[in-house]
Coordinates of C-alpha atoms in Angstrom, one line a residue:
Chain A
X1 CA -32.6 62.2 71.3
X2 CA -33.6 62.2 74.9
X3 CA -36.8 60.6 76.3
X4 CA -38.4 63.9 77.0
X5 CA -38.0 64.9 73.4
X6 CA -39.5 61.6 72.1
X7 CA -42.5 61.9 74.5
X8 CA -42.9 65.5 73.4
X9 CA -43.0 64.5 69.7
X10 CA -45.6 61.7 70.3
X11 CA -47.9 64.0 72.2
X12 CA -47.8 66.5 69.4
X13 CA -48.8 63.8 66.8
X14 CA -51.8 62.6 68.9
X15 CA -53.1 66.1 69.3
X16 CA -52.9 66.8 65.5
X17 CA -54.7 63.5 64.6
X18 CA -57.6 64.2 66.9
X19 CA -58.1 67.6 65.5
X20 CA -58.2 66.2 61.9
X21 CA -60.7 63.5 62.8
X22 CA -63.0 66.0 64.4
X23 CA -62.9 68.2 61.3
X24 CA -63.9 65.1 59.1
X25 CA -66.7 63.9 61.2
X26 CA -68.6 67.2 61.3
X27 CA -70.7 66.7 58.0
X28 CA -71.3 63.0 58.7
X29 CA -73.2 63.9 61.9
X30 CA -75.7 65.9 59.9
X31 CA -76.8 62.9 57.5
X32 CA -78.5 60.6 60.0
X33 CA -80.8 63.4 61.0
X34 CA -82.0 63.7 57.4
X35 CA -82.6 60.0 56.9
X36 CA -84.6 59.8 60.1
X37 CA -87.0 62.4 58.9
X38 CA -88.0 60.2 55.7
X39 CA -87.7 62.7 53.1
X40 CA -86.9 61.0 49.6
X41 CA -85.5 64.0 48.3
X42 CA -84.3 64.5 51.4
X43 CA -83.0 60.9 51.4
X44 CA -81.2 61.4 48.1
X45 CA -80.1 64.6 49.3
X46 CA -79.3 63.0 52.5
X47 CA -77.4 60.3 50.7
X48 CA -75.7 62.9 48.9
X49 CA -75.2 64.5 52.0
X50 CA -73.6 61.4 53.4
X51 CA -71.6 60.5 50.3
X52 CA -70.1 63.9 49.8
X53 CA -68.9 64.2 53.3
X54 CA -67.8 60.7 53.2
X55 CA -65.8 61.3 50.1
X56 CA -64.6 64.5 51.5
X57 CA -63.8 62.7 54.7
X58 CA -61.9 60.0 52.8
X59 CA -60.1 62.6 50.8
X60 CA -59.4 64.5 53.8
X61 CA -58.2 61.3 55.5
X62 CA -56.0 60.5 52.6
X63 CA -54.7 64.0 52.6
X64 CA -54.1 63.9 56.3
X65 CA -52.4 60.6 55.9
X66 CA -50.1 61.9 53.2
X67 CA -49.5 65.0 55.2
X68 CA -49.0 63.0 58.3
X69 CA -46.5 60.7 56.6
X70 CA -44.7 63.7 55.1
X71 CA -44.5 65.4 58.5
X72 CA -43.3 62.2 60.1
X73 CA -40.5 62.0 57.6
X74 CA -39.6 65.6 58.2
X75 CA -39.8 65.1 61.9
X76 CA -37.5 62.0 61.8
X77 CA -35.0 63.9 59.6
X78 CA -35.0 66.9 62.0
X79 CA -34.6 64.7 65.0
X80 CA -31.7 62.9 63.4
X81 CA -30.0 66.2 62.6
X82 CA -30.6 67.5 66.1
X83 CA -29.3 64.2 67.5
X84 CA -26.1 64.5 65.4
X85 CA -25.7 68.1 66.3
X86 CA -26.2 67.4 70.0
X87 CA -23.7 64.6 69.8
X88 CA -21.1 67.0 68.3
X89 CA -21.8 69.6 70.9
X90 CA -21.4 67.0 73.5
X91 CA -18.0 66.2 72.0
X92 CA -17.1 69.8 72.5
X93 CA -17.6 71.1 68.9
X94 CA -19.5 74.3 69.5
X95 CA -19.2 75.3 65.9
X96 CA -21.7 72.8 64.7
X97 CA -25.2 74.2 63.7
X98 CA -28.5 72.4 63.2
X99 CA -30.2 73.3 59.9
X100 CA -33.3 75.5 60.5
X101 CA -35.1 74.8 57.2
X102 CA -36.9 71.8 58.6
X103 CA -40.3 73.2 59.7
X104 CA -41.0 70.4 62.1
X105 CA -37.9 71.1 64.2
X106 CA -37.2 74.7 63.3
X107 CA -37.8 76.1 66.7
X108 CA -35.8 73.4 68.4
X109 CA -33.0 73.8 65.9
X110 CA -33.0 77.5 66.4
X111 CA -32.9 77.0 70.1
X112 CA -30.1 74.5 69.9
X113 CA -28.2 76.8 67.5
X114 CA -28.8 79.7 69.8
X115 CA -27.7 77.7 72.8
X116 CA -24.5 76.5 71.0
X117 CA -23.7 80.0 69.9
X118 CA -24.2 81.3 73.4
X119 CA -21.9 78.5 74.7
X120 CA -19.4 79.3 72.0
X121 CA -19.4 83.0 73.0
X122 CA -19.1 82.0 76.6
X123 CA -16.2 79.7 76.0
X124 CA -14.5 82.3 73.8
X125 CA -15.1 85.0 76.4
X126 CA -13.5 82.6 79.0
X127 CA -10.6 81.7 76.7
X128 CA -9.3 85.2 76.0
X129 CA -8.9 86.1 79.7
X130 CA -7.6 82.6 80.3
X131 CA -4.9 83.1 77.8
X132 CA -4.1 86.5 79.2
X133 CA -4.0 84.8 82.6
X134 CA -1.6 82.1 81.3
X135 CA 0.7 84.8 79.9
X136 CA 0.6 86.8 83.1
X137 CA 1.2 83.7 85.1
X138 CA 4.2 82.9 82.9
X139 CA 5.5 86.4 83.4
X140 CA 4.8 86.0 87.1
X141 CA 6.9 82.8 87.1
X142 CA 9.7 84.5 85.2
X143 CA 9.5 87.5 87.5
X144 CA 9.5 85.2 90.5
X145 CA 12.5 83.4 89.2
X146 CA 14.3 86.7 88.5
X147 CA 13.2 87.9 91.9
X148 CA 14.8 84.9 93.5
X149 CA 17.9 85.3 91.5
X150 CA 18.1 89.0 92.3
X151 CA 17.4 88.3 95.9
X152 CA 20.3 85.8 96.0
X153 CA 22.6 88.3 94.2
X154 CA 21.5 90.9 96.7
X155 CA 22.3 88.5 99.5
X156 CA 25.7 87.9 98.1
X157 CA 26.2 91.6 97.6
X158 CA 25.1 92.3 101.1
X159 CA 27.5 89.5 102.3
X160 CA 30.3 91.2 100.4
X161 CA 29.3 94.5 101.8
X162 CA 29.3 93.0 105.3
X163 CA 32.8 91.7 104.6
X164 CA 33.8 95.0 103.2
X165 CA 32.4 96.8 106.3
X166 CA 34.2 94.3 108.5
X167 CA 37.4 95.0 106.6
X168 CA 36.6 98.7 107.0
X169 CA 36.3 98.3 110.7
X170 CA 39.6 96.4 110.8
X171 CA 41.2 99.1 108.6
X172 CA 39.8 101.8 110.9
X173 CA 41.3 100.0 113.8
X174 CA 44.6 99.7 112.0
X175 CA 44.4 103.4 111.1
X176 CA 43.8 104.2 114.7
X177 CA 46.8 102.1 115.8
X178 CA 48.9 103.8 113.1
X179 CA 47.7 107.2 114.1
X180 CA 48.6 106.5 117.7
X181 CA 52.0 105.4 116.6
X182 CA 52.3 108.4 114.4
X183 CA 51.3 110.6 117.3
X184 CA 54.0 109.1 119.5
X185 CA 56.5 109.5 116.7
X186 CA 55.4 113.1 116.2
X187 CA 55.8 113.8 119.9
X188 CA 59.3 112.3 119.7
X189 CA 60.0 114.4 116.7
X190 CA 58.8 117.5 118.6
X191 CA 61.2 116.6 121.5
X192 CA 64.0 116.0 119.1
X193 CA 63.3 119.2 117.3
X194 CA 63.4 121.0 120.6
X195 CA 66.7 119.4 121.3
X196 CA 67.9 120.4 117.9
X197 CA 66.7 123.9 118.6
X198 CA 68.9 123.9 121.7
X199 CA 71.8 122.4 119.8
X200 CA 71.5 125.1 117.1
X201 CA 71.6 127.7 119.8
X202 CA 74.8 126.1 121.2
X203 CA 76.1 125.8 117.7
X204 CA 75.4 129.5 117.1
X205 CA 77.2 130.5 120.3
X206 CA 80.1 128.2 119.4
X207 CA 80.2 129.6 115.9
X208 CA 80.2 133.1 117.2
X209 CA 83.1 132.2 119.5
X210 CA 84.9 130.5 116.6
X211 CA 84.4 133.5 114.4
X212 CA 85.7 135.9 117.1
X213 CA 88.7 133.6 117.7
X214 CA 89.4 133.3 114.0
X215 CA 89.1 137.0 113.7
X216 CA 91.6 137.5 116.5
X217 CA 93.8 134.8 114.9
X218 CA 93.5 136.6 111.6
X219 CA 94.6 139.8 113.2
X220 CA 97.5 138.0 114.7
X221 CA 98.3 136.4 111.4
X222 CA 98.2 139.9 109.8
X223 CA 100.6 141.1 112.4
X224 CA 102.7 138.0 111.8
X225 CA 102.7 138.7 108.1
X226 CA 103.8 142.2 108.7
X227 CA 106.6 141.0 110.9
X228 CA 107.6 138.4 108.3
X229 CA 107.6 141.2 105.8
X230 CA 109.9 143.2 107.9
X231 CA 112.1 140.2 108.5
X232 CA 112.1 139.6 104.8
X233 CA 113.2 143.2 104.3
X234 CA 115.9 142.8 106.9
X235 CA 117.1 139.5 105.4
X236 CA 117.2 141.1 102.0
X237 CA 119.1 144.0 103.5
X238 CA 121.5 141.6 105.1
X239 CA 121.8 139.8 101.7
X240 CA 122.6 143.2 100.1
X241 CA 125.2 143.8 102.9
X242 CA 126.6 140.4 102.1
X243 CA 126.8 141.3 98.5
X244 CA 128.6 144.5 99.5
X245 CA 130.9 142.6 101.8
X246 CA 131.5 140.2 99.0
X247 CA 132.4 143.1 96.8
X248 CA 134.8 144.3 99.4
X249 CA 136.3 140.9 99.7
X250 CA 136.7 140.7 95.9
X251 CA 138.3 144.1 95.8
X252 CA 140.5 143.1 98.7
X253 CA 141.6 140.1 96.8
X254 CA 142.2 142.1 93.7
X255 CA 144.2 144.7 95.6
X256 CA 146.1 142.0 97.4
X257 CA 147.0 140.4 94.1
X258 CA 148.1 143.8 92.9
X259 CA 150.3 144.2 96.0
X260 CA 152.1 141.0 95.2
X261 CA 154.0 139.5 98.0
X262 CA 153.0 142.2 100.3
X263 CA 149.4 141.7 99.7
X264 CA 149.5 138.0 100.4
X265 CA 148.1 138.3 104.0
X266 CA 145.3 140.4 102.6
X267 CA 144.7 137.7 100.1
X268 CA 144.2 135.2 102.9
X269 CA 141.9 137.6 104.7
X270 CA 139.9 138.1 101.5
X271 CA 139.7 134.3 101.0
X272 CA 138.6 133.9 104.6
X273 CA 136.0 136.6 104.1
X274 CA 134.9 135.0 100.9
X275 CA 134.5 131.7 102.7
X276 CA 132.5 133.3 105.4
X277 CA 130.5 135.2 102.8
X278 CA 129.8 132.0 101.0
X279 CA 128.4 130.4 104.1
X280 CA 126.6 133.6 105.1
X281 CA 125.3 134.0 101.6
X282 CA 124.0 130.4 101.6
X283 CA 122.4 130.9 105.0
X284 CA 121.1 134.2 103.9
X285 CA 119.5 132.8 100.8
X286 CA 118.2 130.0 102.9
X287 CA 116.8 132.4 105.4
X288 CA 115.3 134.5 102.7
X289 CA 113.8 131.4 101.0
X290 CA 112.4 130.2 104.2
X291 CA 111.1 133.6 105.2
X292 CA 109.4 133.9 101.8
X293 CA 108.0 130.4 102.3
X294 CA 106.9 131.5 105.8
X295 CA 105.4 134.6 104.2
X296 CA 103.6 132.6 101.7
X297 CA 102.4 130.2 104.3
X298 CA 101.3 133.2 106.4
X299 CA 99.5 134.6 103.5
X300 CA 97.9 131.2 102.9
X301 CA 97.0 130.9 106.5
X302 CA 95.6 134.4 106.4
X303 CA 93.5 133.5 103.4
X304 CA 92.5 130.3 105.0
X305 CA 91.5 132.2 108.1
X306 CA 89.5 134.6 106.0
X307 CA 87.9 131.6 104.3
X308 CA 87.3 130.1 107.8
X309 CA 85.7 133.4 108.9
X310 CA 83.6 133.3 105.8
X311 CA 82.7 129.7 106.4
X312 CA 81.8 130.4 110.0
X313 CA 79.6 133.3 108.8
X314 CA 78.1 130.9 106.3
X315 CA 77.6 128.3 109.1
X316 CA 76.0 131.0 111.2
X317 CA 73.6 131.7 108.3
X318 CA 73.0 128.0 108.0
X319 CA 72.4 127.8 111.7
X320 CA 69.9 130.7 111.4
X321 CA 68.2 128.9 108.5
X322 CA 68.3 125.6 110.5
X323 CA 66.8 127.4 113.4
X324 CA 64.0 128.8 111.3
X325 CA 63.6 125.3 109.6
X326 CA 63.4 123.7 113.0
X327 CA 60.8 126.2 114.1
X328 CA 58.9 125.4 110.9
X329 CA 59.4 121.7 111.5
X330 CA 58.1 122.2 115.1
X331 CA 55.1 124.0 113.9
X332 CA 54.6 121.4 111.1
X333 CA 54.9 118.7 113.7
X334 CA 52.3 120.3 115.8
X335 CA 50.1 120.6 112.7
X336 CA 50.8 117.0 111.9
X337 CA 49.9 116.0 115.5
X338 CA 46.6 117.9 115.1
X339 CA 46.0 116.2 111.8
X340 CA 46.8 112.8 113.3
X341 CA 44.4 113.4 116.1
X342 CA 41.7 114.4 113.6
X343 CA 42.5 111.3 111.5
X344 CA 42.3 109.3 114.7
X345 CA 38.9 110.7 115.5
X346 CA 37.7 110.3 111.9
X347 CA 38.9 106.7 112.0
X348 CA 37.0 106.1 115.2
X349 CA 33.9 107.6 113.7
X350 CA 34.5 105.6 110.6
X351 CA 34.8 102.4 112.6
X352 CA 31.5 103.2 114.5
X353 CA 29.8 104.0 111.2
X354 CA 31.2 100.8 109.7
X355 CA 29.8 98.9 112.7
X356 CA 26.4 100.5 112.2
X357 CA 26.6 99.8 108.5
X358 CA 27.6 96.2 109.3
X359 CA 24.6 95.8 111.6
X360 CA 22.3 97.4 109.0
X361 CA 23.8 95.1 106.3
X362 CA 23.1 92.1 108.6
X363 CA 19.5 93.2 109.0
X364 CA 19.2 93.9 105.3
X365 CA 20.6 90.4 104.7
X366 CA 18.1 88.8 107.0
X367 CA 15.2 90.8 105.4
X368 CA 16.5 89.9 102.0
X369 CA 16.7 86.3 102.9
X370 CA 13.1 86.5 104.1
X371 CA 12.2 88.2 100.8
X372 CA 14.1 85.4 99.0
X373 CA 12.0 82.9 100.9
X374 CA 8.8 84.6 99.9
X375 CA 10.1 85.0 96.4
X376 CA 10.9 81.3 96.3
X377 CA 7.4 80.5 97.6
X378 CA 6.0 82.8 94.9
X379 CA 8.0 81.0 92.3
X380 CA 6.8 77.6 93.5
X381 CA 3.2 78.9 93.6
X382 CA 3.6 80.3 90.2
X383 CA 4.9 76.9 89.0
X384 CA 1.9 75.1 90.5
X385 CA -0.4 77.7 89.1
X386 CA 1.1 77.2 85.7
X387 CA 0.6 73.5 86.0
X388 CA -3.0 74.1 86.9
X389 CA -3.4 76.5 84.1
X390 CA -1.9 73.9 81.8
X391 CA -4.5 71.4 82.9
X392 CA -7.2 74.0 82.4
X393 CA -5.8 74.9 79.0
X394 CA -5.9 71.2 78.1
X395 CA -9.5 71.1 79.1
X396 CA -10.3 74.3 77.1
X397 CA -8.4 72.9 74.2
X398 CA -11.1 70.2 73.9
X399 CA -13.6 72.8 72.8
X400 CA -13.7 73.2 69.0
X401 CA -14.2 76.9 68.5
X402 CA -13.0 77.5 65.0
X403 CA -11.0 76.0 62.2
X404 CA -7.5 77.5 62.8
X405 CA -8.1 79.7 65.7
X406 CA -8.6 76.9 68.3
X407 CA -5.3 75.3 67.4
X408 CA -3.4 78.5 67.6
X409 CA -4.9 80.1 70.6
X410 CA -5.5 77.1 72.8
X411 CA -1.8 76.2 73.0
X412 CA -1.1 74.6 76.3
X413 CA 1.9 75.6 78.4
X414 CA 4.7 73.2 77.5
X415 CA 6.6 71.3 80.1
X416 CA 9.8 72.8 79.0
X417 CA 8.6 76.2 80.1
X418 CA 7.6 74.8 83.5
X419 CA 11.0 73.2 83.8
X420 CA 12.7 76.4 82.9
X421 CA 10.7 78.3 85.5
X422 CA 11.1 75.6 88.1
X423 CA 14.9 75.1 87.9
X424 CA 17.2 78.0 88.8
X425 CA 19.7 78.5 86.1
X426 CA 22.8 78.8 88.3
X427 CA 24.9 77.1 90.9
X428 CA 24.4 78.4 94.4
X429 CA 26.7 78.3 97.3
X430 CA 26.1 76.1 100.3
X431 CA 24.7 79.1 102.3
X432 CA 22.3 79.9 99.4
X433 CA 21.3 76.2 99.1
X434 CA 20.6 76.1 102.8
X435 CA 18.7 79.3 102.6
X436 CA 16.6 77.8 99.7
X437 CA 16.0 74.7 101.8
X438 CA 14.8 76.9 104.7
X439 CA 12.7 78.9 102.2
X440 CA 10.9 75.7 101.2
X441 CA 10.0 74.9 104.7
X442 CA 8.8 78.4 105.3
X443 CA 6.8 78.3 102.1
X444 CA 5.0 75.3 103.4
X445 CA 4.0 77.3 106.5
X446 CA 3.1 80.3 104.4
Chain B
X1 CA 157.8 86.2 131.3
X2 CA 160.0 87.8 128.7
X3 CA 159.0 85.2 126.2
X4 CA 155.4 85.9 126.8
X5 CA 156.1 89.6 126.3
X6 CA 157.9 89.0 123.1
X7 CA 155.2 86.7 121.9
X8 CA 152.6 89.4 122.7
X9 CA 154.6 92.0 120.9
X10 CA 154.9 89.7 117.9
X11 CA 151.2 89.1 117.9
X12 CA 150.6 92.8 118.2
X13 CA 152.9 93.5 115.3
X14 CA 151.2 90.8 113.2
X15 CA 147.8 92.3 114.1
X16 CA 149.0 95.8 113.0
X17 CA 150.4 94.3 109.8
X18 CA 147.1 92.6 109.1
X19 CA 144.7 95.4 110.0
X20 CA 146.8 98.4 109.5
X21 CA 145.7 101.1 107.0
X22 CA 148.1 102.4 104.6
X23 CA 149.0 106.0 105.0
X24 CA 147.4 108.2 102.4
X25 CA 149.6 109.3 99.7
X26 CA 150.0 112.9 99.0
X27 CA 148.1 113.8 96.0
X28 CA 149.7 115.8 93.3
X29 CA 148.9 119.5 93.6
X30 CA 145.8 120.2 91.5
X31 CA 145.7 123.1 89.2
X32 CA 142.8 125.3 90.1
X33 CA 141.1 128.1 88.2
X34 CA 140.4 131.1 90.4
X35 CA 137.9 133.8 89.5
X36 CA 135.0 135.9 90.5
X37 CA 131.4 134.8 90.1
X38 CA 129.1 137.5 88.9
X39 CA 126.3 138.0 86.5
X40 CA 125.7 140.2 83.5
X41 CA 122.2 140.6 82.0
X42 CA 121.1 137.8 84.2
X43 CA 123.6 135.3 82.9
X44 CA 125.9 133.9 85.5
X45 CA 129.5 134.3 84.5
X46 CA 133.0 133.9 85.8
X47 CA 135.7 136.4 85.4
X48 CA 139.3 135.3 85.9
X49 CA 141.4 136.7 88.6
X50 CA 143.4 139.7 87.5
X51 CA 141.0 140.6 84.7
X52 CA 138.9 142.9 86.9
X53 CA 140.4 146.1 88.2
X54 CA 137.8 146.3 90.9
X55 CA 134.1 146.1 91.6
X56 CA 132.3 149.2 92.6
X57 CA 128.9 150.5 93.3
X58 CA 127.4 152.0 90.2
X59 CA 128.0 155.7 90.4
X60 CA 125.9 158.4 89.2
X61 CA 126.5 159.0 85.6
X62 CA 126.2 161.8 83.2
X63 CA 124.8 160.9 79.9
X64 CA 126.9 161.5 76.8
X65 CA 125.0 162.6 73.7
X66 CA 125.9 160.9 70.5
X67 CA 127.0 157.6 72.0
X68 CA 125.6 154.2 71.5
X69 CA 122.7 153.1 73.6
X70 CA 124.9 150.8 75.8
X71 CA 126.8 153.9 77.0
X72 CA 125.1 155.0 80.2
X73 CA 127.4 158.0 80.6
X74 CA 130.5 159.2 82.4
X75 CA 130.9 159.0 86.2
X76 CA 133.3 160.8 88.4
X77 CA 135.4 158.2 90.1
X78 CA 138.5 158.5 92.3
X79 CA 139.3 161.9 90.8
X80 CA 138.9 160.8 87.2
X81 CA 136.1 160.0 84.7
X82 CA 134.9 156.5 84.4
X83 CA 132.6 155.6 81.4
X84 CA 129.8 153.3 82.5
X85 CA 128.5 150.7 80.0
X86 CA 125.2 148.9 80.4
X87 CA 126.0 145.2 80.3
X88 CA 122.4 144.5 79.5
X89 CA 122.2 146.7 76.5
X90 CA 125.7 145.8 75.3
X91 CA 125.1 142.0 75.2
X92 CA 121.4 141.8 74.6
X93 CA 121.5 144.7 72.0
X94 CA 118.1 146.0 73.1
X95 CA 117.0 148.6 75.5
X96 CA 116.9 147.6 79.1
X97 CA 114.4 149.0 81.7
X98 CA 114.6 146.5 84.5
X99 CA 116.0 146.6 87.9
X100 CA 118.7 149.1 88.7
X101 CA 122.1 147.6 88.5
X102 CA 123.8 148.3 91.8
X103 CA 127.3 147.2 90.9
X104 CA 129.6 147.4 88.1
X105 CA 133.0 146.0 87.4
X106 CA 135.9 148.2 86.3
X107 CA 138.0 146.8 83.5
X108 CA 141.3 148.3 82.7
X109 CA 143.1 147.4 79.6
X110 CA 145.5 149.3 77.5
X111 CA 143.4 151.9 75.9
X112 CA 140.3 150.8 77.8
X113 CA 139.1 151.9 81.1
X114 CA 135.4 151.5 81.7
X115 CA 132.9 150.1 84.1
X116 CA 130.2 147.6 83.0
X117 CA 127.1 147.0 85.0
X118 CA 126.5 143.7 86.7
X119 CA 123.2 142.0 87.4
X120 CA 124.7 140.0 90.2
X121 CA 127.8 139.8 92.3
X122 CA 128.6 136.6 94.2
X123 CA 132.1 135.8 95.4
X124 CA 135.5 134.5 94.4
X125 CA 135.4 130.9 93.4
X126 CA 137.9 128.1 92.6
X127 CA 137.4 125.3 90.3
X128 CA 139.7 122.3 89.3
X129 CA 141.1 123.2 86.0
X130 CA 140.4 119.8 84.6
X131 CA 136.7 120.4 85.2
X132 CA 136.5 123.1 82.7
X133 CA 133.9 122.4 80.1
X134 CA 134.7 123.9 76.7
X135 CA 131.8 122.4 74.8
X136 CA 128.8 123.5 76.8
X137 CA 126.5 125.7 74.8
X138 CA 126.0 129.1 76.5
X139 CA 123.6 132.0 75.8
X140 CA 123.9 133.0 72.2
X141 CA 124.4 136.7 73.2
X142 CA 127.5 135.7 75.3
X143 CA 128.7 132.8 73.1
X144 CA 131.2 135.0 71.3
X145 CA 132.7 136.4 74.5
X146 CA 133.1 133.2 76.6
X147 CA 135.7 130.6 76.8
X148 CA 134.3 127.5 78.3
X149 CA 133.1 127.3 81.9
X150 CA 132.5 125.3 85.0
X151 CA 129.5 123.4 86.3
X152 CA 128.4 124.6 89.7
X153 CA 125.5 122.6 91.0
X154 CA 122.7 122.7 88.5
X155 CA 124.0 125.8 86.7
X156 CA 126.8 126.4 84.3
X157 CA 129.1 129.3 84.9
X158 CA 130.6 130.5 81.6
X159 CA 134.0 132.2 81.7
X160 CA 133.9 135.7 80.3
X161 CA 136.9 136.4 78.1
X162 CA 137.6 140.1 78.7
X163 CA 140.1 140.3 76.0
X164 CA 137.5 139.2 73.4
X165 CA 135.1 141.7 74.8
X166 CA 137.6 144.4 74.5
X167 CA 138.5 143.3 71.0
X168 CA 135.0 143.4 69.8
X169 CA 134.3 146.0 67.2
X170 CA 131.1 147.1 68.8
X171 CA 133.0 148.1 72.0
X172 CA 135.7 149.8 70.1
X173 CA 133.6 152.7 69.0
X174 CA 131.2 154.1 71.5
X175 CA 129.9 156.8 69.2
X176 CA 126.6 156.4 67.4
X177 CA 127.2 155.0 63.9
X178 CA 124.8 157.4 62.3
X179 CA 125.3 160.9 63.4
X180 CA 122.2 162.9 63.2
X181 CA 122.5 166.6 63.3
X182 CA 119.4 168.5 64.5
X183 CA 120.7 171.7 63.5
X184 CA 119.0 173.4 60.6
X185 CA 116.0 171.1 60.8
X186 CA 113.8 173.7 62.1
X187 CA 111.1 174.8 59.7
X188 CA 111.8 178.3 60.8

């Protein structure tokens, strides 16, 4: 109990004792007046008047003494209870209550209980938002960590995009080089097609000449075949004449044999004619055979010429097709040249776009790195805030608010959570580490 | 000088004796077979000298009814009538509708005088008699009328035996074997 409270209790006792004494002395003050006036009856009465108040005063004094002692005991008990309760409240147990049945300290007990209840409500009203704040700060830490991770992933993606854009620029340059080469090749093809076109014209003229020559030759061959036919007929006629001469020679020999000795000269003549006929017959057969061979060859030549004419006609058709194909190729080459030019322009525009995109990506990367720095700062701030909240939670945990509620709700943030928040769960590249180092320095300035 | 000349003459004599070629000996006269090369029904044949009376161009013939198919008809020849026989039909024993036979050989034998068409007429030929081949198998249609033959190049020339031909029973009778009278066959 404090000194103020002790002084307060003593003052109250003194005031109460004075009031009781004044109440007892009131009849006694009347008796001396009666004795001074000399009246026996009045003296007896006065004695009576003195005795009775004295008795009454003594009784009252005893009563007051008993009452005083009883009240003192109650007062001591109440003070003891109040002291105990105040000690528990001072230790942080706001659930403790002072009994209010002690009439001596009822008001004080009620005030203390009211004050403790008010403090309990205040602490509870502070603890609920505090817990929400702890949860939100934990979420903020997780979000900050995820933000840092995402920022690094975004930086890496932007780096890859920059690399891809660079490759795209290089590819566009390659495409431009290839299209330039293709354009040159297409021009060469156009020139060669033009040469081929001229060649087809020459071939067409030459084929027409060949066809005319072959047709003339074919006519000559036909005439030659007719001559060979007539020669064959003449040879066959000569062969028939030879046969007739042979018959004559045979008949001459027969007749010479019939004539006997006189026919011997005719026999010699017949034999001579037979010899000549044999030679003539052999030569005639050879001539006929060779003429027939010649006739067959002429027919074959004629057929070959006709085939040649047909082939030349086919070649002319092919030349026409080739001519049309060359024209199509020429038009196709022109279209290809146009397409190549379009591709070249598109590649140039693509290269410019890629350069722009590369620049934009670089800026995005720089902004993202700055965001990463801020996110890292946020993460560090969230970590520090969590540590502060842990300390505050430890302090709040000292208040005893209830039987099971305080242990469950006043759980402090564990160090593992702080470590999980504080340490990034991945291995970063050297560029990322250097960015993180720079981010720390920037966080200090922020 | 004279000795040198004699020595040279002796050496020349010796040289002639060493290098001289003997004179060819006269070969014995070879017996030859002489005949005429011709063809009947496309088969090359030989007919001996003296067996053909003559060879003539096939004359225009007048058909003779009631004769066998190989009888083409009768032709007027050198003031007389000459029966013309188709060699193709006679030997092949089937009708012939091929190329016209331009020549025919006239055969005269006692009791026979006719001409037989030829598919080919070549010339008179001579063969060594010892080269005659009697074993060579000739066309079956001519096998019964030939008597050996000679090889001439790649072909074989069978010798037609005219006497066998004349003696053949088919050639003996030229009239159709079955006389068919058309008289009285009219339904009227």
